[in-house]
Amino acid sequence: SLLQEKMEADGFTLVNKGKNKKKHKTKRTTIIDNVSRDPIDVAKVITKIDIAVNDLKNSIFFTDISSNLKNLDVKCKAFWCFGLGHVGDCITARFQFALLILLKDVLGLKNDKVFLCDPIFYEEEIEIIKTYNFNVATENIECMLECSIPTFLFLPHCPKQLSNNLLYSNWSPSSLINLVIFSNSFNNIVERTPTKVLAQNASYIVDAIDNDLVTEIPVTNSFKFNDVFNDLAIHTLSGVDKMNSEFWKSVKPVYDLCDTEFIMKS
């Protein structure tokens, strides 16, 4: 596809290592089928996004996160966002998209270097996103994305499996250091999740934390709506040279099909 060609030209590879042969049907709580729904008024949503951008631009929250990003050692060359949700009818997703628009400018990136991927986007939402000249990946790639260039990855309140897949897809000394991950706090995931669940759903996050490969910059949740940007942190990865070759041997994660929050490829 055109998008795949653009991704490869921009330094990204979809990771299909060790595909699982069995396909399982799973019930989902997130509705991604074309059930009957009211059409989304594209122009009205874009107006609301513009208001959200202005709201955020003048907030202490945005000022703080901007200064954190400007102090990073990594100069990101691309921006990926996974799991944004329904930007057409969800206030949380709309503000997160507004933040994406602002962060792209802080990082000094052109719009065509921004990619969004969420299997639940409606057609009108893809239209809205494309109005900003961003790229939309419609295939559910489950965050299996190998980044050969420094990349900013925004995973707003996404299931831990997505962050875990991202680490797995870049589990080498040369790729891991390309990641700047703005997602739920890795430290909080490790502290708040039972060991058995971590072993199943977040083993790469645990390995990265346990071996001090992650620098986590907390993001203070000072925005007026306290459930839009809560529990987020910026993560950079370093110290990879101290790890031996045995450490970098990787096995594709296999997840519990009962976890309905994580939308697998159908």
mmCIF file of C-alpha atoms in Angstrom:
data_model
loop_
_atom_site.group_PDB
_atom_site.id
_atom_site.type_symbol
_atom_site.label_atom_id
_atom_site.label_comp_id
_atom_site.label_asym_id
_atom_site.label_seq_id
_atom_site.Cartn_x
_atom_site.Cartn_y
_atom_site.Cartn_z
ATOM 1 C CA SER A 1 0.000 0.000 0.000
ATOM 2 C CA LEU A 2 0.998 3.651 -0.385
ATOM 3 C CA LEU A 3 1.151 4.105 3.373
ATOM 4 C CA GLN A 4 3.381 1.055 3.795
ATOM 5 C CA GLU A 5 5.751 2.397 1.114
ATOM 6 C CA LYS A 6 5.836 5.766 2.883
ATOM 7 C CA MET A 7 6.477 4.073 6.244
ATOM 8 C CA GLU A 8 9.374 2.090 4.835
ATOM 9 C CA ALA A 9 10.803 5.193 3.158
ATOM 10 C CA ASP A 10 10.553 6.975 6.507
ATOM 11 C CA GLY A 11 12.420 4.221 8.355
ATOM 12 C CA PHE A 12 9.675 2.005 9.828
ATOM 13 C CA THR A 13 9.122 -1.722 9.497
ATOM 14 C CA LEU A 14 6.058 -3.705 10.541
ATOM 15 C CA VAL A 15 7.248 -6.572 12.709
ATOM 16 C CA ASN A 16 5.818 -9.971 11.833
ATOM 17 C CA LYS A 17 8.452 -12.105 13.551
ATOM 18 C CA GLY A 18 7.108 -15.427 14.819
ATOM 19 C CA LYS A 19 3.477 -15.077 13.780
ATOM 20 C CA ASN A 20 1.049 -17.176 15.746
ATOM 21 C CA LYS A 21 -0.787 -19.511 13.430
ATOM 22 C CA LYS A 22 -3.982 -19.962 15.427
ATOM 23 C CA LYS A 23 -6.571 -17.263 15.046
ATOM 24 C CA HIS A 24 -8.992 -16.891 17.900
ATOM 25 C CA LYS A 25 -12.264 -15.040 17.904
ATOM 26 C CA THR A 26 -12.601 -12.797 20.894
ATOM 27 C CA LYS A 27 -15.390 -10.688 22.328
ATOM 28 C CA ARG A 28 -14.596 -6.997 22.542
ATOM 29 C CA THR A 29 -15.847 -4.248 24.775
ATOM 30 C CA THR A 30 -14.651 -1.619 22.317
ATOM 31 C CA ILE A 31 -17.098 -1.492 19.437
ATOM 32 C CA ILE A 32 -15.255 -1.416 16.124
ATOM 33 C CA ASP A 33 -18.018 -2.742 13.887
ATOM 34 C CA ASN A 34 -20.198 -0.454 11.801
ATOM 35 C CA VAL A 35 -23.104 -0.523 14.217
ATOM 36 C CA SER A 36 -25.832 2.050 13.727
ATOM 37 C CA ARG A 37 -24.622 5.425 14.965
ATOM 38 C CA ASP A 38 -25.191 9.075 14.210
ATOM 39 C CA PRO A 39 -22.879 10.464 11.550
ATOM 40 C CA ILE A 40 -20.148 12.773 12.857
ATOM 41 C CA ASP A 41 -20.269 16.441 11.829
ATOM 42 C CA VAL A 42 -16.688 16.830 10.606
ATOM 43 C CA ALA A 43 -16.647 20.648 10.533
ATOM 44 C CA LYS A 44 -18.090 20.875 14.042
ATOM 45 C CA VAL A 45 -15.493 18.456 15.425
ATOM 46 C CA ILE A 46 -12.632 20.377 13.779
ATOM 47 C CA THR A 47 -13.920 23.578 15.416
ATOM 48 C CA LYS A 48 -13.960 21.787 18.795
ATOM 49 C CA ILE A 49 -10.416 20.503 18.201
ATOM 50 C CA ASP A 50 -9.247 24.069 17.455
ATOM 51 C CA ILE A 51 -10.814 25.259 20.731
ATOM 52 C CA ALA A 52 -9.092 22.389 22.589
ATOM 53 C CA VAL A 53 -5.730 23.327 21.004
ATOM 54 C CA ASN A 54 -6.099 26.915 22.248
ATOM 55 C CA ASP A 55 -7.195 25.701 25.682
ATOM 56 C CA LEU A 56 -4.129 23.480 25.977
ATOM 57 C CA LYS A 57 -1.685 25.965 24.479
ATOM 58 C CA ASN A 58 -2.364 28.373 27.348
ATOM 59 C CA SER A 59 -2.131 25.756 30.111
ATOM 60 C CA ILE A 60 0.663 25.187 32.655
ATOM 61 C CA PHE A 61 0.382 21.498 31.768
ATOM 62 C CA PHE A 62 1.489 22.195 28.185
ATOM 63 C CA THR A 63 4.248 24.593 29.283
ATOM 64 C CA ASP A 64 5.665 21.886 31.577
ATOM 65 C CA ILE A 65 5.565 19.116 28.998
ATOM 66 C CA SER A 66 7.114 21.393 26.348
ATOM 67 C CA SER A 67 10.112 22.156 28.544
ATOM 68 C CA ASN A 68 10.527 18.426 29.286
ATOM 69 C CA LEU A 69 10.610 17.648 25.565
ATOM 70 C CA LYS A 70 12.996 20.470 24.732
ATOM 71 C CA ASN A 71 15.464 19.054 27.262
ATOM 72 C CA LEU A 72 15.551 15.595 25.652
ATOM 73 C CA ASP A 73 18.816 14.376 24.143
ATOM 74 C CA VAL A 74 16.937 12.639 21.327
ATOM 75 C CA LYS A 75 15.934 14.642 18.240
ATOM 76 C CA CYS A 76 12.820 12.833 17.007
ATOM 77 C CA LYS A 77 12.359 12.500 13.252
ATOM 78 C CA ALA A 78 8.815 11.075 13.291
ATOM 79 C CA PHE A 79 5.699 10.908 15.470
ATOM 80 C CA TRP A 80 3.403 7.892 15.928
ATOM 81 C CA CYS A 81 0.197 7.831 17.964
ATOM 82 C CA PHE A 82 -1.558 4.577 18.849
ATOM 83 C CA GLY A 83 -4.946 3.990 20.462
ATOM 84 C CA LEU A 84 -6.231 7.558 20.428
ATOM 85 C CA GLY A 85 -9.886 6.469 20.319
ATOM 86 C CA HIS A 86 -12.944 8.247 18.977
ATOM 87 C CA VAL A 87 -11.784 11.798 18.355
ATOM 88 C CA GLY A 88 -15.214 12.494 16.794
ATOM 89 C CA ASP A 89 -17.330 11.954 19.889
ATOM 90 C CA CYS A 90 -15.028 11.583 22.905
ATOM 91 C CA ILE A 91 -13.786 14.677 24.776
ATOM 92 C CA THR A 92 -10.743 12.825 26.166
ATOM 93 C CA ALA A 93 -9.620 11.704 22.685
ATOM 94 C CA ARG A 94 -10.223 15.206 21.329
ATOM 95 C CA PHE A 95 -7.941 16.826 23.920
ATOM 96 C CA GLN A 96 -5.318 14.126 23.411
ATOM 97 C CA PHE A 97 -5.433 14.830 19.656
ATOM 98 C CA ALA A 98 -5.119 18.564 20.389
ATOM 99 C CA LEU A 99 -2.019 17.807 22.462
ATOM 100 C CA LEU A 100 -0.610 15.733 19.584
ATOM 101 C CA ILE A 101 -1.002 18.755 17.266
ATOM 102 C CA LEU A 102 0.919 20.958 19.728
ATOM 103 C CA LEU A 103 3.626 18.377 20.529
ATOM 104 C CA LYS A 104 4.357 17.896 16.825
ATOM 105 C CA ASP A 105 5.270 21.599 16.710
ATOM 106 C CA VAL A 106 7.360 21.404 19.897
ATOM 107 C CA LEU A 107 9.301 18.539 18.301
ATOM 108 C CA GLY A 108 9.707 20.561 15.088
ATOM 109 C CA LEU A 109 8.065 17.923 12.895
ATOM 110 C CA LYS A 110 6.174 18.424 9.652
ATOM 111 C CA ASN A 111 2.607 17.054 9.469
ATOM 112 C CA ASP A 112 3.548 14.336 6.970
ATOM 113 C CA LYS A 113 5.875 12.797 9.584
ATOM 114 C CA VAL A 114 2.897 12.118 11.877
ATOM 115 C CA PHE A 115 1.158 8.703 11.804
ATOM 116 C CA LEU A 116 -1.962 7.669 13.732
ATOM 117 C CA CYS A 117 -3.126 4.108 14.171
ATOM 118 C CA ASP A 118 -6.296 2.920 15.898
ATOM 119 C CA PRO A 119 -8.501 0.128 14.564
ATOM 120 C CA ILE A 120 -11.626 1.794 15.987
ATOM 121 C CA PHE A 121 -11.484 5.043 13.956
ATOM 122 C CA TYR A 122 -14.705 5.804 12.093
ATOM 123 C CA GLU A 123 -14.531 6.966 8.441
ATOM 124 C CA GLU A 124 -15.295 10.578 9.405
ATOM 125 C CA GLU A 125 -12.530 10.478 12.034
ATOM 126 C CA ILE A 126 -10.012 9.373 9.405
ATOM 127 C CA GLU A 127 -11.261 12.307 7.298
ATOM 128 C CA ILE A 128 -10.773 14.680 10.267
ATOM 129 C CA ILE A 129 -7.224 13.431 10.871
ATOM 130 C CA LYS A 130 -6.350 13.702 7.181
ATOM 131 C CA THR A 131 -7.565 17.334 7.207
ATOM 132 C CA TYR A 132 -4.400 18.018 9.220
ATOM 133 C CA ASN A 133 -2.309 16.185 6.571
ATOM 134 C CA PHE A 134 -1.433 13.441 9.052
ATOM 135 C CA ASN A 135 -1.090 9.810 7.946
ATOM 136 C CA VAL A 136 -3.617 7.207 9.120
ATOM 137 C CA ALA A 137 -2.639 3.530 9.363
ATOM 138 C CA THR A 138 -5.937 1.655 9.143
ATOM 139 C CA GLU A 139 -4.427 -1.797 9.682
ATOM 140 C CA ASN A 140 -4.258 -2.840 13.329
ATOM 141 C CA ILE A 141 -0.494 -3.284 13.691
ATOM 142 C CA GLU A 142 -0.725 -3.735 17.505
ATOM 143 C CA CYS A 143 2.282 -1.417 17.990
ATOM 144 C CA MET A 144 4.538 -3.963 16.276
ATOM 145 C CA LEU A 145 6.625 -1.183 14.763
ATOM 146 C CA GLU A 146 10.386 -1.273 14.359
ATOM 147 C CA CYS A 147 11.803 2.257 14.468
ATOM 148 C CA SER A 148 15.105 2.732 12.662
ATOM 149 C CA ILE A 149 15.017 6.497 13.265
ATOM 150 C CA PRO A 150 14.420 8.450 16.522
ATOM 151 C CA THR A 151 10.640 8.384 16.979
ATOM 152 C CA PHE A 152 8.206 9.998 19.413
ATOM 153 C CA LEU A 153 5.444 7.537 20.316
ATOM 154 C CA PHE A 154 2.254 8.770 21.978
ATOM 155 C CA LEU A 155 0.163 5.998 23.563
ATOM 156 C CA PRO A 156 -2.526 7.871 25.526
ATOM 157 C CA HIS A 157 -3.942 5.544 28.216
ATOM 158 C CA CYS A 158 -3.259 2.495 26.038
ATOM 159 C CA PRO A 159 -3.159 -1.096 27.303
ATOM 160 C CA LYS A 160 0.296 -2.106 28.555
ATOM 161 C CA GLN A 161 0.504 -4.760 25.825
ATOM 162 C CA LEU A 162 0.994 -1.984 23.242
ATOM 163 C CA SER A 163 4.020 -0.527 25.046
ATOM 164 C CA ASN A 164 5.286 -4.072 25.533
ATOM 165 C CA ASN A 165 4.926 -4.831 21.782
ATOM 166 C CA LEU A 166 6.764 -1.639 20.957
ATOM 167 C CA LEU A 167 9.718 -2.640 23.140
ATOM 168 C CA TYR A 168 9.687 -6.191 21.713
ATOM 169 C CA SER A 169 9.699 -4.810 18.127
ATOM 170 C CA ASN A 170 12.770 -2.706 18.936
ATOM 171 C CA TRP A 171 14.563 -5.170 21.229
ATOM 172 C CA SER A 172 18.105 -4.480 20.053
ATOM 173 C CA PRO A 173 20.755 -1.987 21.212
ATOM 174 C CA SER A 174 20.487 0.024 17.971
ATOM 175 C CA SER A 175 16.667 0.315 17.853
ATOM 176 C CA LEU A 176 15.714 0.680 21.521
ATOM 177 C CA ILE A 177 17.510 4.016 21.875
ATOM 178 C CA ASN A 178 15.361 5.446 19.040
ATOM 179 C CA LEU A 179 12.225 5.349 21.190
ATOM 180 C CA VAL A 180 10.747 8.252 23.127
ATOM 181 C CA ILE A 181 7.524 6.829 24.586
ATOM 182 C CA PHE A 182 4.843 9.118 26.021
ATOM 183 C CA SER A 183 2.471 6.666 27.681
ATOM 184 C CA ASN A 184 1.178 5.395 31.001
ATOM 185 C CA SER A 185 4.035 5.399 33.518
ATOM 186 C CA PHE A 186 6.129 2.213 33.193
ATOM 187 C CA ASN A 187 7.068 2.470 36.873
ATOM 188 C CA ASN A 188 3.396 2.575 37.873
ATOM 189 C CA ILE A 189 2.585 -0.375 35.594
ATOM 190 C CA VAL A 190 5.289 -2.450 37.285
ATOM 191 C CA GLU A 191 4.349 -1.320 40.825
ATOM 192 C CA ARG A 192 0.573 -1.709 40.460
ATOM 193 C CA THR A 193 0.284 -4.921 38.441
ATOM 194 C CA PRO A 194 0.473 -8.444 39.932
ATOM 195 C CA THR A 195 3.688 -10.307 39.007
ATOM 196 C CA LYS A 196 1.822 -13.015 37.101
ATOM 197 C CA VAL A 197 0.027 -10.435 34.928
ATOM 198 C CA LEU A 198 3.301 -8.596 34.279
ATOM 199 C CA ALA A 199 4.959 -11.835 33.156
ATOM 200 C CA GLN A 200 2.096 -12.411 30.691
ATOM 201 C CA ASN A 201 1.456 -8.876 29.419
ATOM 202 C CA ALA A 202 4.487 -6.682 30.119
ATOM 203 C CA SER A 203 7.647 -8.795 30.268
ATOM 204 C CA TYR A 204 9.669 -6.397 28.090
ATOM 205 C CA ILE A 205 8.621 -3.404 30.194
ATOM 206 C CA VAL A 206 9.760 -5.315 33.314
ATOM 207 C CA ASP A 207 13.109 -6.266 31.730
ATOM 208 C CA ALA A 208 13.764 -2.679 30.628
ATOM 209 C CA ILE A 209 12.911 -1.276 34.085
ATOM 210 C CA ASP A 210 14.786 -3.971 36.043
ATOM 211 C CA ASN A 211 17.958 -3.358 34.031
ATOM 212 C CA ASP A 212 17.809 0.449 34.376
ATOM 213 C CA LEU A 213 17.370 1.009 30.649
ATOM 214 C CA VAL A 214 14.436 3.397 31.159
ATOM 215 C CA THR A 215 14.602 7.034 32.205
ATOM 216 C CA GLU A 216 11.088 8.090 33.177
ATOM 217 C CA ILE A 217 10.178 11.773 33.235
ATOM 218 C CA PRO A 218 6.909 12.182 35.155
ATOM 219 C CA VAL A 219 4.323 14.508 33.616
ATOM 220 C CA THR A 220 2.440 16.505 36.247
ATOM 221 C CA ASN A 221 -1.280 16.247 35.626
ATOM 222 C CA SER A 222 -2.188 19.896 36.133
ATOM 223 C CA PHE A 223 -4.732 20.192 33.296
ATOM 224 C CA LYS A 224 -8.228 21.373 34.229
ATOM 225 C CA PHE A 225 -9.780 18.015 33.271
ATOM 226 C CA ASN A 226 -7.970 15.579 35.523
ATOM 227 C CA ASP A 227 -8.776 12.347 33.643
ATOM 228 C CA VAL A 228 -7.419 13.304 30.212
ATOM 229 C CA PHE A 229 -3.665 13.228 30.899
ATOM 230 C CA ASN A 230 -3.417 11.391 34.227
ATOM 231 C CA ASP A 231 -0.696 8.784 34.902
ATOM 232 C CA LEU A 232 1.345 9.702 31.805
ATOM 233 C CA ALA A 233 5.125 9.886 31.636
ATOM 234 C CA ILE A 234 7.834 10.374 29.009
ATOM 235 C CA HIS A 235 10.248 7.430 28.709
ATOM 236 C CA THR A 236 13.636 7.412 27.028
ATOM 237 C CA LEU A 237 15.909 4.376 26.741
ATOM 238 C CA SER A 238 19.672 4.218 27.241
ATOM 239 C CA GLY A 239 22.429 2.113 28.816
ATOM 240 C CA VAL A 240 21.972 -0.594 26.188
ATOM 241 C CA ASP A 241 25.711 -1.191 25.692
ATOM 242 C CA LYS A 242 26.119 -2.779 29.137
ATOM 243 C CA MET A 243 23.754 -5.661 28.267
ATOM 244 C CA ASN A 244 25.149 -8.925 26.875
ATOM 245 C CA SER A 245 23.944 -10.639 23.704
ATOM 246 C CA GLU A 246 21.885 -13.167 25.701
ATOM 247 C CA PHE A 247 19.717 -10.296 27.016
ATOM 248 C CA TRP A 248 18.685 -9.311 23.472
ATOM 249 C CA LYS A 249 17.234 -12.706 22.528
ATOM 250 C CA SER A 250 13.512 -12.052 22.140
ATOM 251 C CA VAL A 251 10.333 -14.080 21.827
ATOM 252 C CA LYS A 252 7.103 -12.628 20.445
ATOM 253 C CA PRO A 253 4.666 -11.952 23.308
ATOM 254 C CA VAL A 254 1.478 -14.013 23.428
ATOM 255 C CA TYR A 255 -1.394 -12.428 25.333
ATOM 256 C CA ASP A 256 -4.450 -13.587 27.210
ATOM 257 C CA LEU A 257 -7.411 -13.483 24.843
ATOM 258 C CA CYS A 258 -9.740 -12.634 27.736
ATOM 259 C CA ASP A 259 -8.223 -9.143 28.015
ATOM 260 C CA THR A 260 -10.832 -7.165 26.078
ATOM 261 C CA GLU A 261 -9.078 -3.796 26.477
ATOM 262 C CA PHE A 262 -6.327 -4.858 24.082
ATOM 263 C CA ILE A 263 -7.741 -5.099 20.547
ATOM 264 C CA MET A 264 -5.901 -7.835 18.658
ATOM 265 C CA LYS A 265 -5.779 -8.292 14.917
ATOM 266 C CA SER A 266 -8.964 -10.061 13.869
#
